[in-house]
PDB file of C-alpha atoms in Angstrom:
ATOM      1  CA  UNK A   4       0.000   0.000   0.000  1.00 76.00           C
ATOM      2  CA  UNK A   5       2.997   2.396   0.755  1.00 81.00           C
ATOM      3  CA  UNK A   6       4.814   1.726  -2.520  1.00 83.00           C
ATOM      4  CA  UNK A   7       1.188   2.446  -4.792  1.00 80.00           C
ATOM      5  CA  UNK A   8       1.224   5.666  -2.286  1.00 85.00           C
ATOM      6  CA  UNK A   9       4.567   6.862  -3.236  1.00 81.00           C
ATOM      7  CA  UNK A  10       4.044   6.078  -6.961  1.00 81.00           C
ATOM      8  CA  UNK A  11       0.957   7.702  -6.736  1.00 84.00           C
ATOM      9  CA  UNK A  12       2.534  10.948  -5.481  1.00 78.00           C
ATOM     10  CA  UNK A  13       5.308  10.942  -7.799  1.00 80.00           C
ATOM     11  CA  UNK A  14       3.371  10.687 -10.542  1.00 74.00           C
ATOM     12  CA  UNK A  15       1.590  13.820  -9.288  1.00 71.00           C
ATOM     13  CA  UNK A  16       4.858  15.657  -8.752  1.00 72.00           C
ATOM     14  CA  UNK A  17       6.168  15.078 -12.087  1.00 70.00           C
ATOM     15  CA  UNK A  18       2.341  16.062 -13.828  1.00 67.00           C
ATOM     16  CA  UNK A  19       2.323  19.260 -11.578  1.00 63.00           C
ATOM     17  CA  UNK A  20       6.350  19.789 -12.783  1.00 66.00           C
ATOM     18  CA  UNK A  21       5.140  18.937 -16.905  1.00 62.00           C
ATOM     19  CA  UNK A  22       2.383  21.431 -16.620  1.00 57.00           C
ATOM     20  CA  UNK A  23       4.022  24.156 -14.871  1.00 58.00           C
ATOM     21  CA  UNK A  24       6.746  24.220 -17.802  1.00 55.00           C
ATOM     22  CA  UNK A  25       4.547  24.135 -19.787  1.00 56.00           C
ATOM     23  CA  UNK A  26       3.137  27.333 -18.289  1.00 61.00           C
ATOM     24  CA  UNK A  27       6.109  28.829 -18.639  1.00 60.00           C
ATOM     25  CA  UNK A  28       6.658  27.996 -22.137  1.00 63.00           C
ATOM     26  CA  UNK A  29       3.665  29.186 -23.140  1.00 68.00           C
ATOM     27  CA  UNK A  30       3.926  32.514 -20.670  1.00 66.00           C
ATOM     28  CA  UNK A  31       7.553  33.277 -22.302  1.00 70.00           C
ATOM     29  CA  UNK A  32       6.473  32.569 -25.919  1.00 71.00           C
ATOM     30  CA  UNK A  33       9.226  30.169 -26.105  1.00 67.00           C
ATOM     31  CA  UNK A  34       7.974  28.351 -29.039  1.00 71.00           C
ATOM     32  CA  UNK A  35       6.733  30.988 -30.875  1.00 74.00           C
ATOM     33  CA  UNK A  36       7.882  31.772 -34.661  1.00 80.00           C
ATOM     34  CA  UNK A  37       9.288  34.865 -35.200  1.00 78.00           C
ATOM     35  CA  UNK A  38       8.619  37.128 -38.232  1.00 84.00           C
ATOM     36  CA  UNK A  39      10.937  38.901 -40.168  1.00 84.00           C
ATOM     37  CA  UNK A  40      10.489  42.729 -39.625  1.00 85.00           C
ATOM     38  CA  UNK A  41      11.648  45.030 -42.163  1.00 83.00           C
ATOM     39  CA  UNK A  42      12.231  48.418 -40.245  1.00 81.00           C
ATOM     40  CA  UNK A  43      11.804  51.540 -42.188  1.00 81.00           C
ATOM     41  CA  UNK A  44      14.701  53.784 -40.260  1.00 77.00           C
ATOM     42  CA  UNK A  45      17.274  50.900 -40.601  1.00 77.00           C
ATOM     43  CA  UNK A  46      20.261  51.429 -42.725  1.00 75.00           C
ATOM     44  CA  UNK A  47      23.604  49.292 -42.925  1.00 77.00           C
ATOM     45  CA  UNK A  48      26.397  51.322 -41.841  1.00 80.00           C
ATOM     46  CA  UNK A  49      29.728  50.867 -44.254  1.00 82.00           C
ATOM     47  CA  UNK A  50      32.308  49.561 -41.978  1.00 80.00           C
ATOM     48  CA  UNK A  51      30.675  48.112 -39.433  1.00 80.00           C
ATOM     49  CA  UNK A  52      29.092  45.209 -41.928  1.00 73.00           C
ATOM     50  CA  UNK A  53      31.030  42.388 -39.546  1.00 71.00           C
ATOM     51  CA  UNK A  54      29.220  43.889 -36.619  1.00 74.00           C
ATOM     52  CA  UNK A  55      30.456  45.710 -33.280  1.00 81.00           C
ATOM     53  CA  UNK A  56      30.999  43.921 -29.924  1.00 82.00           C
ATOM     54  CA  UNK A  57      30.177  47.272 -28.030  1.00 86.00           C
ATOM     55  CA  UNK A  58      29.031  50.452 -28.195  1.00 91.00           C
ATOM     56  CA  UNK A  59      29.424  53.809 -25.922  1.00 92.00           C
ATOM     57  CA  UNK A  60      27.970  56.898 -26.884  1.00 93.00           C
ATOM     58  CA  UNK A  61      29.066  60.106 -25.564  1.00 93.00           C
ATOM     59  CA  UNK A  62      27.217  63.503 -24.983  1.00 93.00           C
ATOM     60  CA  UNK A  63      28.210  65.143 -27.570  1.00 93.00           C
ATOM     61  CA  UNK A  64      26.573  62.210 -30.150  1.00 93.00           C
ATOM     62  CA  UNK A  65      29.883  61.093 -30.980  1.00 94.00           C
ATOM     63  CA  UNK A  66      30.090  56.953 -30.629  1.00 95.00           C
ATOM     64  CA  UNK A  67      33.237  54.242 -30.218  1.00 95.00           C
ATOM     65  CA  UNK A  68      32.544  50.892 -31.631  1.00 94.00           C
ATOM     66  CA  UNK A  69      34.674  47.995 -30.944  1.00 90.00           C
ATOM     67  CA  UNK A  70      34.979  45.461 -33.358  1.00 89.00           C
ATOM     68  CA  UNK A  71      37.190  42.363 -34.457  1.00 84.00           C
ATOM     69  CA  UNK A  72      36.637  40.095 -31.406  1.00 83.00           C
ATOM     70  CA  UNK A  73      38.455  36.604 -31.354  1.00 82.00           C
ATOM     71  CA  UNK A  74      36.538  34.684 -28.880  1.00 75.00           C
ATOM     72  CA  UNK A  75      36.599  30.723 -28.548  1.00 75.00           C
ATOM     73  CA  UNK A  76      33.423  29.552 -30.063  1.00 75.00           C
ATOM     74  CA  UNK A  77      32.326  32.643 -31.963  1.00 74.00           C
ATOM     75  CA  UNK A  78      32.982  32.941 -35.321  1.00 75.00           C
ATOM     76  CA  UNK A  79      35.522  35.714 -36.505  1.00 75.00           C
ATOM     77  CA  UNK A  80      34.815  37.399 -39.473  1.00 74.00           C
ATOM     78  CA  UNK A  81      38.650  39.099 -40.195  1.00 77.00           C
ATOM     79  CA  UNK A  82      40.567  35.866 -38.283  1.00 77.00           C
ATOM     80  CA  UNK A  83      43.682  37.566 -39.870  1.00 80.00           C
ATOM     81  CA  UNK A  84      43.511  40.519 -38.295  1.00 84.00           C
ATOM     82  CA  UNK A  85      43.159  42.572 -35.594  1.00 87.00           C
ATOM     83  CA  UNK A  86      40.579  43.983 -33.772  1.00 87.00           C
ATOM     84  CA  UNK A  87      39.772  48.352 -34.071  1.00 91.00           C
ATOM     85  CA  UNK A  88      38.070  51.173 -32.484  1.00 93.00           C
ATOM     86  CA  UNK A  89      35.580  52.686 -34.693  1.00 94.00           C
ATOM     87  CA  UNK A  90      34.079  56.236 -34.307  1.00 95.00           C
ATOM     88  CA  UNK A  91      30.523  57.175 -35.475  1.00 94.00           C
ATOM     89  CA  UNK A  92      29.493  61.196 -35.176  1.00 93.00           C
ATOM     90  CA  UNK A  93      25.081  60.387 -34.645  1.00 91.00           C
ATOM     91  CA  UNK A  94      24.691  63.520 -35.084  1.00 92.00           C
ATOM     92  CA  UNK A  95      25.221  63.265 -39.381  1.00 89.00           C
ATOM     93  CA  UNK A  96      22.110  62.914 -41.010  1.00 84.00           C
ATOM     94  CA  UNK A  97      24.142  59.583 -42.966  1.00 83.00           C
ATOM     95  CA  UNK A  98      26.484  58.755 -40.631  1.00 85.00           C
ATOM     96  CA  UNK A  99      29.483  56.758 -41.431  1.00 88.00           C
ATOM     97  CA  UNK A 100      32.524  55.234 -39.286  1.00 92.00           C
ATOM     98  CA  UNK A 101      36.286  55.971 -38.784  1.00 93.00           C
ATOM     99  CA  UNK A 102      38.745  53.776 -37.789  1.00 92.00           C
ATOM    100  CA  UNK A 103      40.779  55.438 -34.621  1.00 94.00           C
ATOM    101  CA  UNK A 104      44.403  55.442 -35.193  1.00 94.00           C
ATOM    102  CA  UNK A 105      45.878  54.251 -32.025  1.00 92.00           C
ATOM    103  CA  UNK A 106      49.424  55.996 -31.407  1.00 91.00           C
ATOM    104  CA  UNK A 107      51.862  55.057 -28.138  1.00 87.00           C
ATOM    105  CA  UNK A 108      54.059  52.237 -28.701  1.00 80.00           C
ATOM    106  CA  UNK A 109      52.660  50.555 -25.622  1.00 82.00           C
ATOM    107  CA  UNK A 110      50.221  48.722 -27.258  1.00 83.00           C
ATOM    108  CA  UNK A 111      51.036  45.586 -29.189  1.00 85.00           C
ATOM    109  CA  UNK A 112      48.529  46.157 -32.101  1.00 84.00           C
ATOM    110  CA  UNK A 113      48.927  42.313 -33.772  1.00 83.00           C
ATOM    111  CA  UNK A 114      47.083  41.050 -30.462  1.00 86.00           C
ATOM    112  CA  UNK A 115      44.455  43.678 -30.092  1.00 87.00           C
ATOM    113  CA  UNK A 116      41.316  42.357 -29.339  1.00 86.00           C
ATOM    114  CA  UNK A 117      38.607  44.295 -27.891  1.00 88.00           C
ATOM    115  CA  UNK A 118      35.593  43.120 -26.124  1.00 85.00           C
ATOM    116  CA  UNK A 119      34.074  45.513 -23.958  1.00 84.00           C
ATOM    117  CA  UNK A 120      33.897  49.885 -24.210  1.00 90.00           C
ATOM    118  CA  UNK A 121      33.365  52.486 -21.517  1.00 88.00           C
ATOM    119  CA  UNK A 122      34.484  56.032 -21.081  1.00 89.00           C
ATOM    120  CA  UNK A 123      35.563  58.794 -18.645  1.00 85.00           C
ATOM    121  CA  UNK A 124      35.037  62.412 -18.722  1.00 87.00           C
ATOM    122  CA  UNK A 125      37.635  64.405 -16.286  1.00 85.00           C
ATOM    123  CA  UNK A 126      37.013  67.831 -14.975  1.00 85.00           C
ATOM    124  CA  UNK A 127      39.169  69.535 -18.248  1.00 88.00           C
ATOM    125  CA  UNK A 128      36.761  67.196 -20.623  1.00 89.00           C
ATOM    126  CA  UNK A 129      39.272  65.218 -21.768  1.00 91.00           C
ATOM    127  CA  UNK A 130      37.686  61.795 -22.952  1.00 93.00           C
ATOM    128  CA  UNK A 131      39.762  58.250 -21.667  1.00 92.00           C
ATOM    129  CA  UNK A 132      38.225  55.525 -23.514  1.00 92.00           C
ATOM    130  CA  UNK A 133      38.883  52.104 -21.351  1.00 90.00           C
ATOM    131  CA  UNK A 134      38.817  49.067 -23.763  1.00 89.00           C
ATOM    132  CA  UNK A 135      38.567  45.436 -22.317  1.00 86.00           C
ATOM    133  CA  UNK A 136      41.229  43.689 -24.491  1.00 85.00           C
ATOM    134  CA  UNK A 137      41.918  39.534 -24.858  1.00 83.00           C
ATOM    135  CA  UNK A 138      44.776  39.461 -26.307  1.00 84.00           C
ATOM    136  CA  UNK A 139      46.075  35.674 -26.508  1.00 80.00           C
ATOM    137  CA  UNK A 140      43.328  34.477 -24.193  1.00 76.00           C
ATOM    138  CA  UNK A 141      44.156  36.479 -21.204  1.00 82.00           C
ATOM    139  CA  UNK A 142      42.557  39.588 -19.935  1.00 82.00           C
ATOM    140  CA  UNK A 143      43.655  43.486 -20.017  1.00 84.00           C
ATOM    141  CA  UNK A 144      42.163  46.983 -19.813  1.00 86.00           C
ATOM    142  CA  UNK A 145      43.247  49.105 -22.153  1.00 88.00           C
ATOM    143  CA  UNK A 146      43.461  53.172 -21.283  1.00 90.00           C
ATOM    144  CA  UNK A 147      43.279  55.540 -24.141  1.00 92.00           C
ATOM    145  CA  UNK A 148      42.825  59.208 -24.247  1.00 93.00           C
ATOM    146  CA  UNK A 149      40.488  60.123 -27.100  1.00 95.00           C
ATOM    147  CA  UNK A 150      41.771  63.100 -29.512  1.00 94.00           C
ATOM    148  CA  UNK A 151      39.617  64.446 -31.123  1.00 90.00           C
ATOM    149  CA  UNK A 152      41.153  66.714 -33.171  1.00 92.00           C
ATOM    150  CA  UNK A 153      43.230  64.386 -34.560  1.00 93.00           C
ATOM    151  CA  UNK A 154      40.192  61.498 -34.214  1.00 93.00           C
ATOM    152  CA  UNK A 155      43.052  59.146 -32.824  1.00 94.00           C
ATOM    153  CA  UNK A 156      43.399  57.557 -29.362  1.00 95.00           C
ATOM    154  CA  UNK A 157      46.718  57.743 -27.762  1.00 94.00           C
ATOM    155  CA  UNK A 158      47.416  54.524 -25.700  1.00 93.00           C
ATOM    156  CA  UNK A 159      48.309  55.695 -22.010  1.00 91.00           C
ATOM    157  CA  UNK A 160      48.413  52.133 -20.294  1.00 89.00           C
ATOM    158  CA  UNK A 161      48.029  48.312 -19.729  1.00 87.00           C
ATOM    159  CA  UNK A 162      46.106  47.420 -16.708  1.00 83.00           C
ATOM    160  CA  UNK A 163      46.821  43.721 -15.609  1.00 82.00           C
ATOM    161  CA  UNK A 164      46.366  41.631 -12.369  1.00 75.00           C
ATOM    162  CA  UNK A 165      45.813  38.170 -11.999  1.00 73.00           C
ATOM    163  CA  UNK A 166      42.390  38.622 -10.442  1.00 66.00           C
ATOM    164  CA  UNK A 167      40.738  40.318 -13.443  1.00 66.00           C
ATOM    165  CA  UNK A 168      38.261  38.371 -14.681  1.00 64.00           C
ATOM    166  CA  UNK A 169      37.366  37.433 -18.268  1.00 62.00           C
ATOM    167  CA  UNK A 170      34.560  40.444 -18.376  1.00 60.00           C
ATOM    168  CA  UNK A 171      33.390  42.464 -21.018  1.00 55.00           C
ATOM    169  CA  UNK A 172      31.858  45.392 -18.942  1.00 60.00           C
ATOM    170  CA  UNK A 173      33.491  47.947 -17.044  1.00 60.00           C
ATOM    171  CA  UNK A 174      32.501  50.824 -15.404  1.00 58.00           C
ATOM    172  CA  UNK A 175      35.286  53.598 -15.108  1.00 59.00           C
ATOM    173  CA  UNK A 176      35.294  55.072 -11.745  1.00 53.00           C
ATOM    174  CA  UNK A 177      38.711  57.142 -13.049  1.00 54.00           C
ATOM    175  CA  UNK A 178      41.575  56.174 -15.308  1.00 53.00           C
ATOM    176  CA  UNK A 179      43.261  53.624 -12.183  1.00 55.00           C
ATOM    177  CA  UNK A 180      39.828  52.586 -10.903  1.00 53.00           C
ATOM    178  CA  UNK A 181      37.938  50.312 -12.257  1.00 54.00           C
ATOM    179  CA  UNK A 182      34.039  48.268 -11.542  1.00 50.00           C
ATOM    180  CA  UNK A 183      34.266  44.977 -13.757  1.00 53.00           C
ATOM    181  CA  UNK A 184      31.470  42.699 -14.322  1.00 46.00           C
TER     182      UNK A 184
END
């Protein structure tokens, strides 16, 4: 009598469990078929047609784009080469991109590869952009200061330590202090 008990019960657990995913199925539209929209403000942007990994948009409508991420698993569209900070001005009625030149010779520029984008404003408005880079699977930041007159970022410094994880975001509390996620 026990065992038809606990059968019984089980079997109620596990018809309970089957109908409350399919609940949530149904409640997430997790089967659903999704349409193609075509959107009527949507235009490909020249030099961006391998796609960005991230985006940061200042103020002033200006907007850094990295692109050219190696990452195990993810198809690479330029495997050859290496990965670039774009700039878009938002404010152009057709806006197009501009690779940033990146000048220091701290950088090595064969292993960019940047992941995540944030920047910094100081008190004189100067603009640090602070790049997550991968280069050969281990993880950096990346400090630029943006020029804008010349629209080229001059590489400042590496920041490394053992503890920083393999992140993508970063929040910039100042040039030397960092909020990774």
């Amino acid at each position: 009598m026990a065992k038809l008990i606990g059968l019984t019960f089980v079997g109620l657990l596990l018809a309970l469990y089957k109908n409350h995913q399919s609940s949530y199925q149904r409640r997430l539209n997790a089967l659903r078929e999704v349409t193609p929209v075509d959107l009527p403000n949507c235009n490909l942007v020249k030099g961006v047609e391998t796609g960005a990994e991230d985006l940061e948009i200042l103020p002033n409508g200006l907007a850094f784009l990295s692109t050219g991420l190696k990452y195990p698993g993810i198809k690479s569209f330029d495997p050859d080469k290496p990965g670039k900070i774009l700039l878009m001005d938002l404010n152009e009625k057709d806006p197009a991109v501009l690779e940033l030149e990146i000048t220091g010779n701290k950088l090595d520029k064969s292993s960019f590869n940047p992941h995540g984008v944030s920047t910094f404003t100081d008190e004189d408005n100067a603009v640090y952009l602070l790049v997550v880079n991968h280069p050969d699977s281990k993880s950096t930041v990346e400090v630029f200061k943006f020029q804008e007159e010349e629209r080229s970022l001059l590489h400042l410094k590496t920041i490394t330590h053992e503890l920083l994880p393999r992140s993508s975001t970063l929040t910039p509390l100042w040039t030397t202090s960092l909020w990774i996620l």
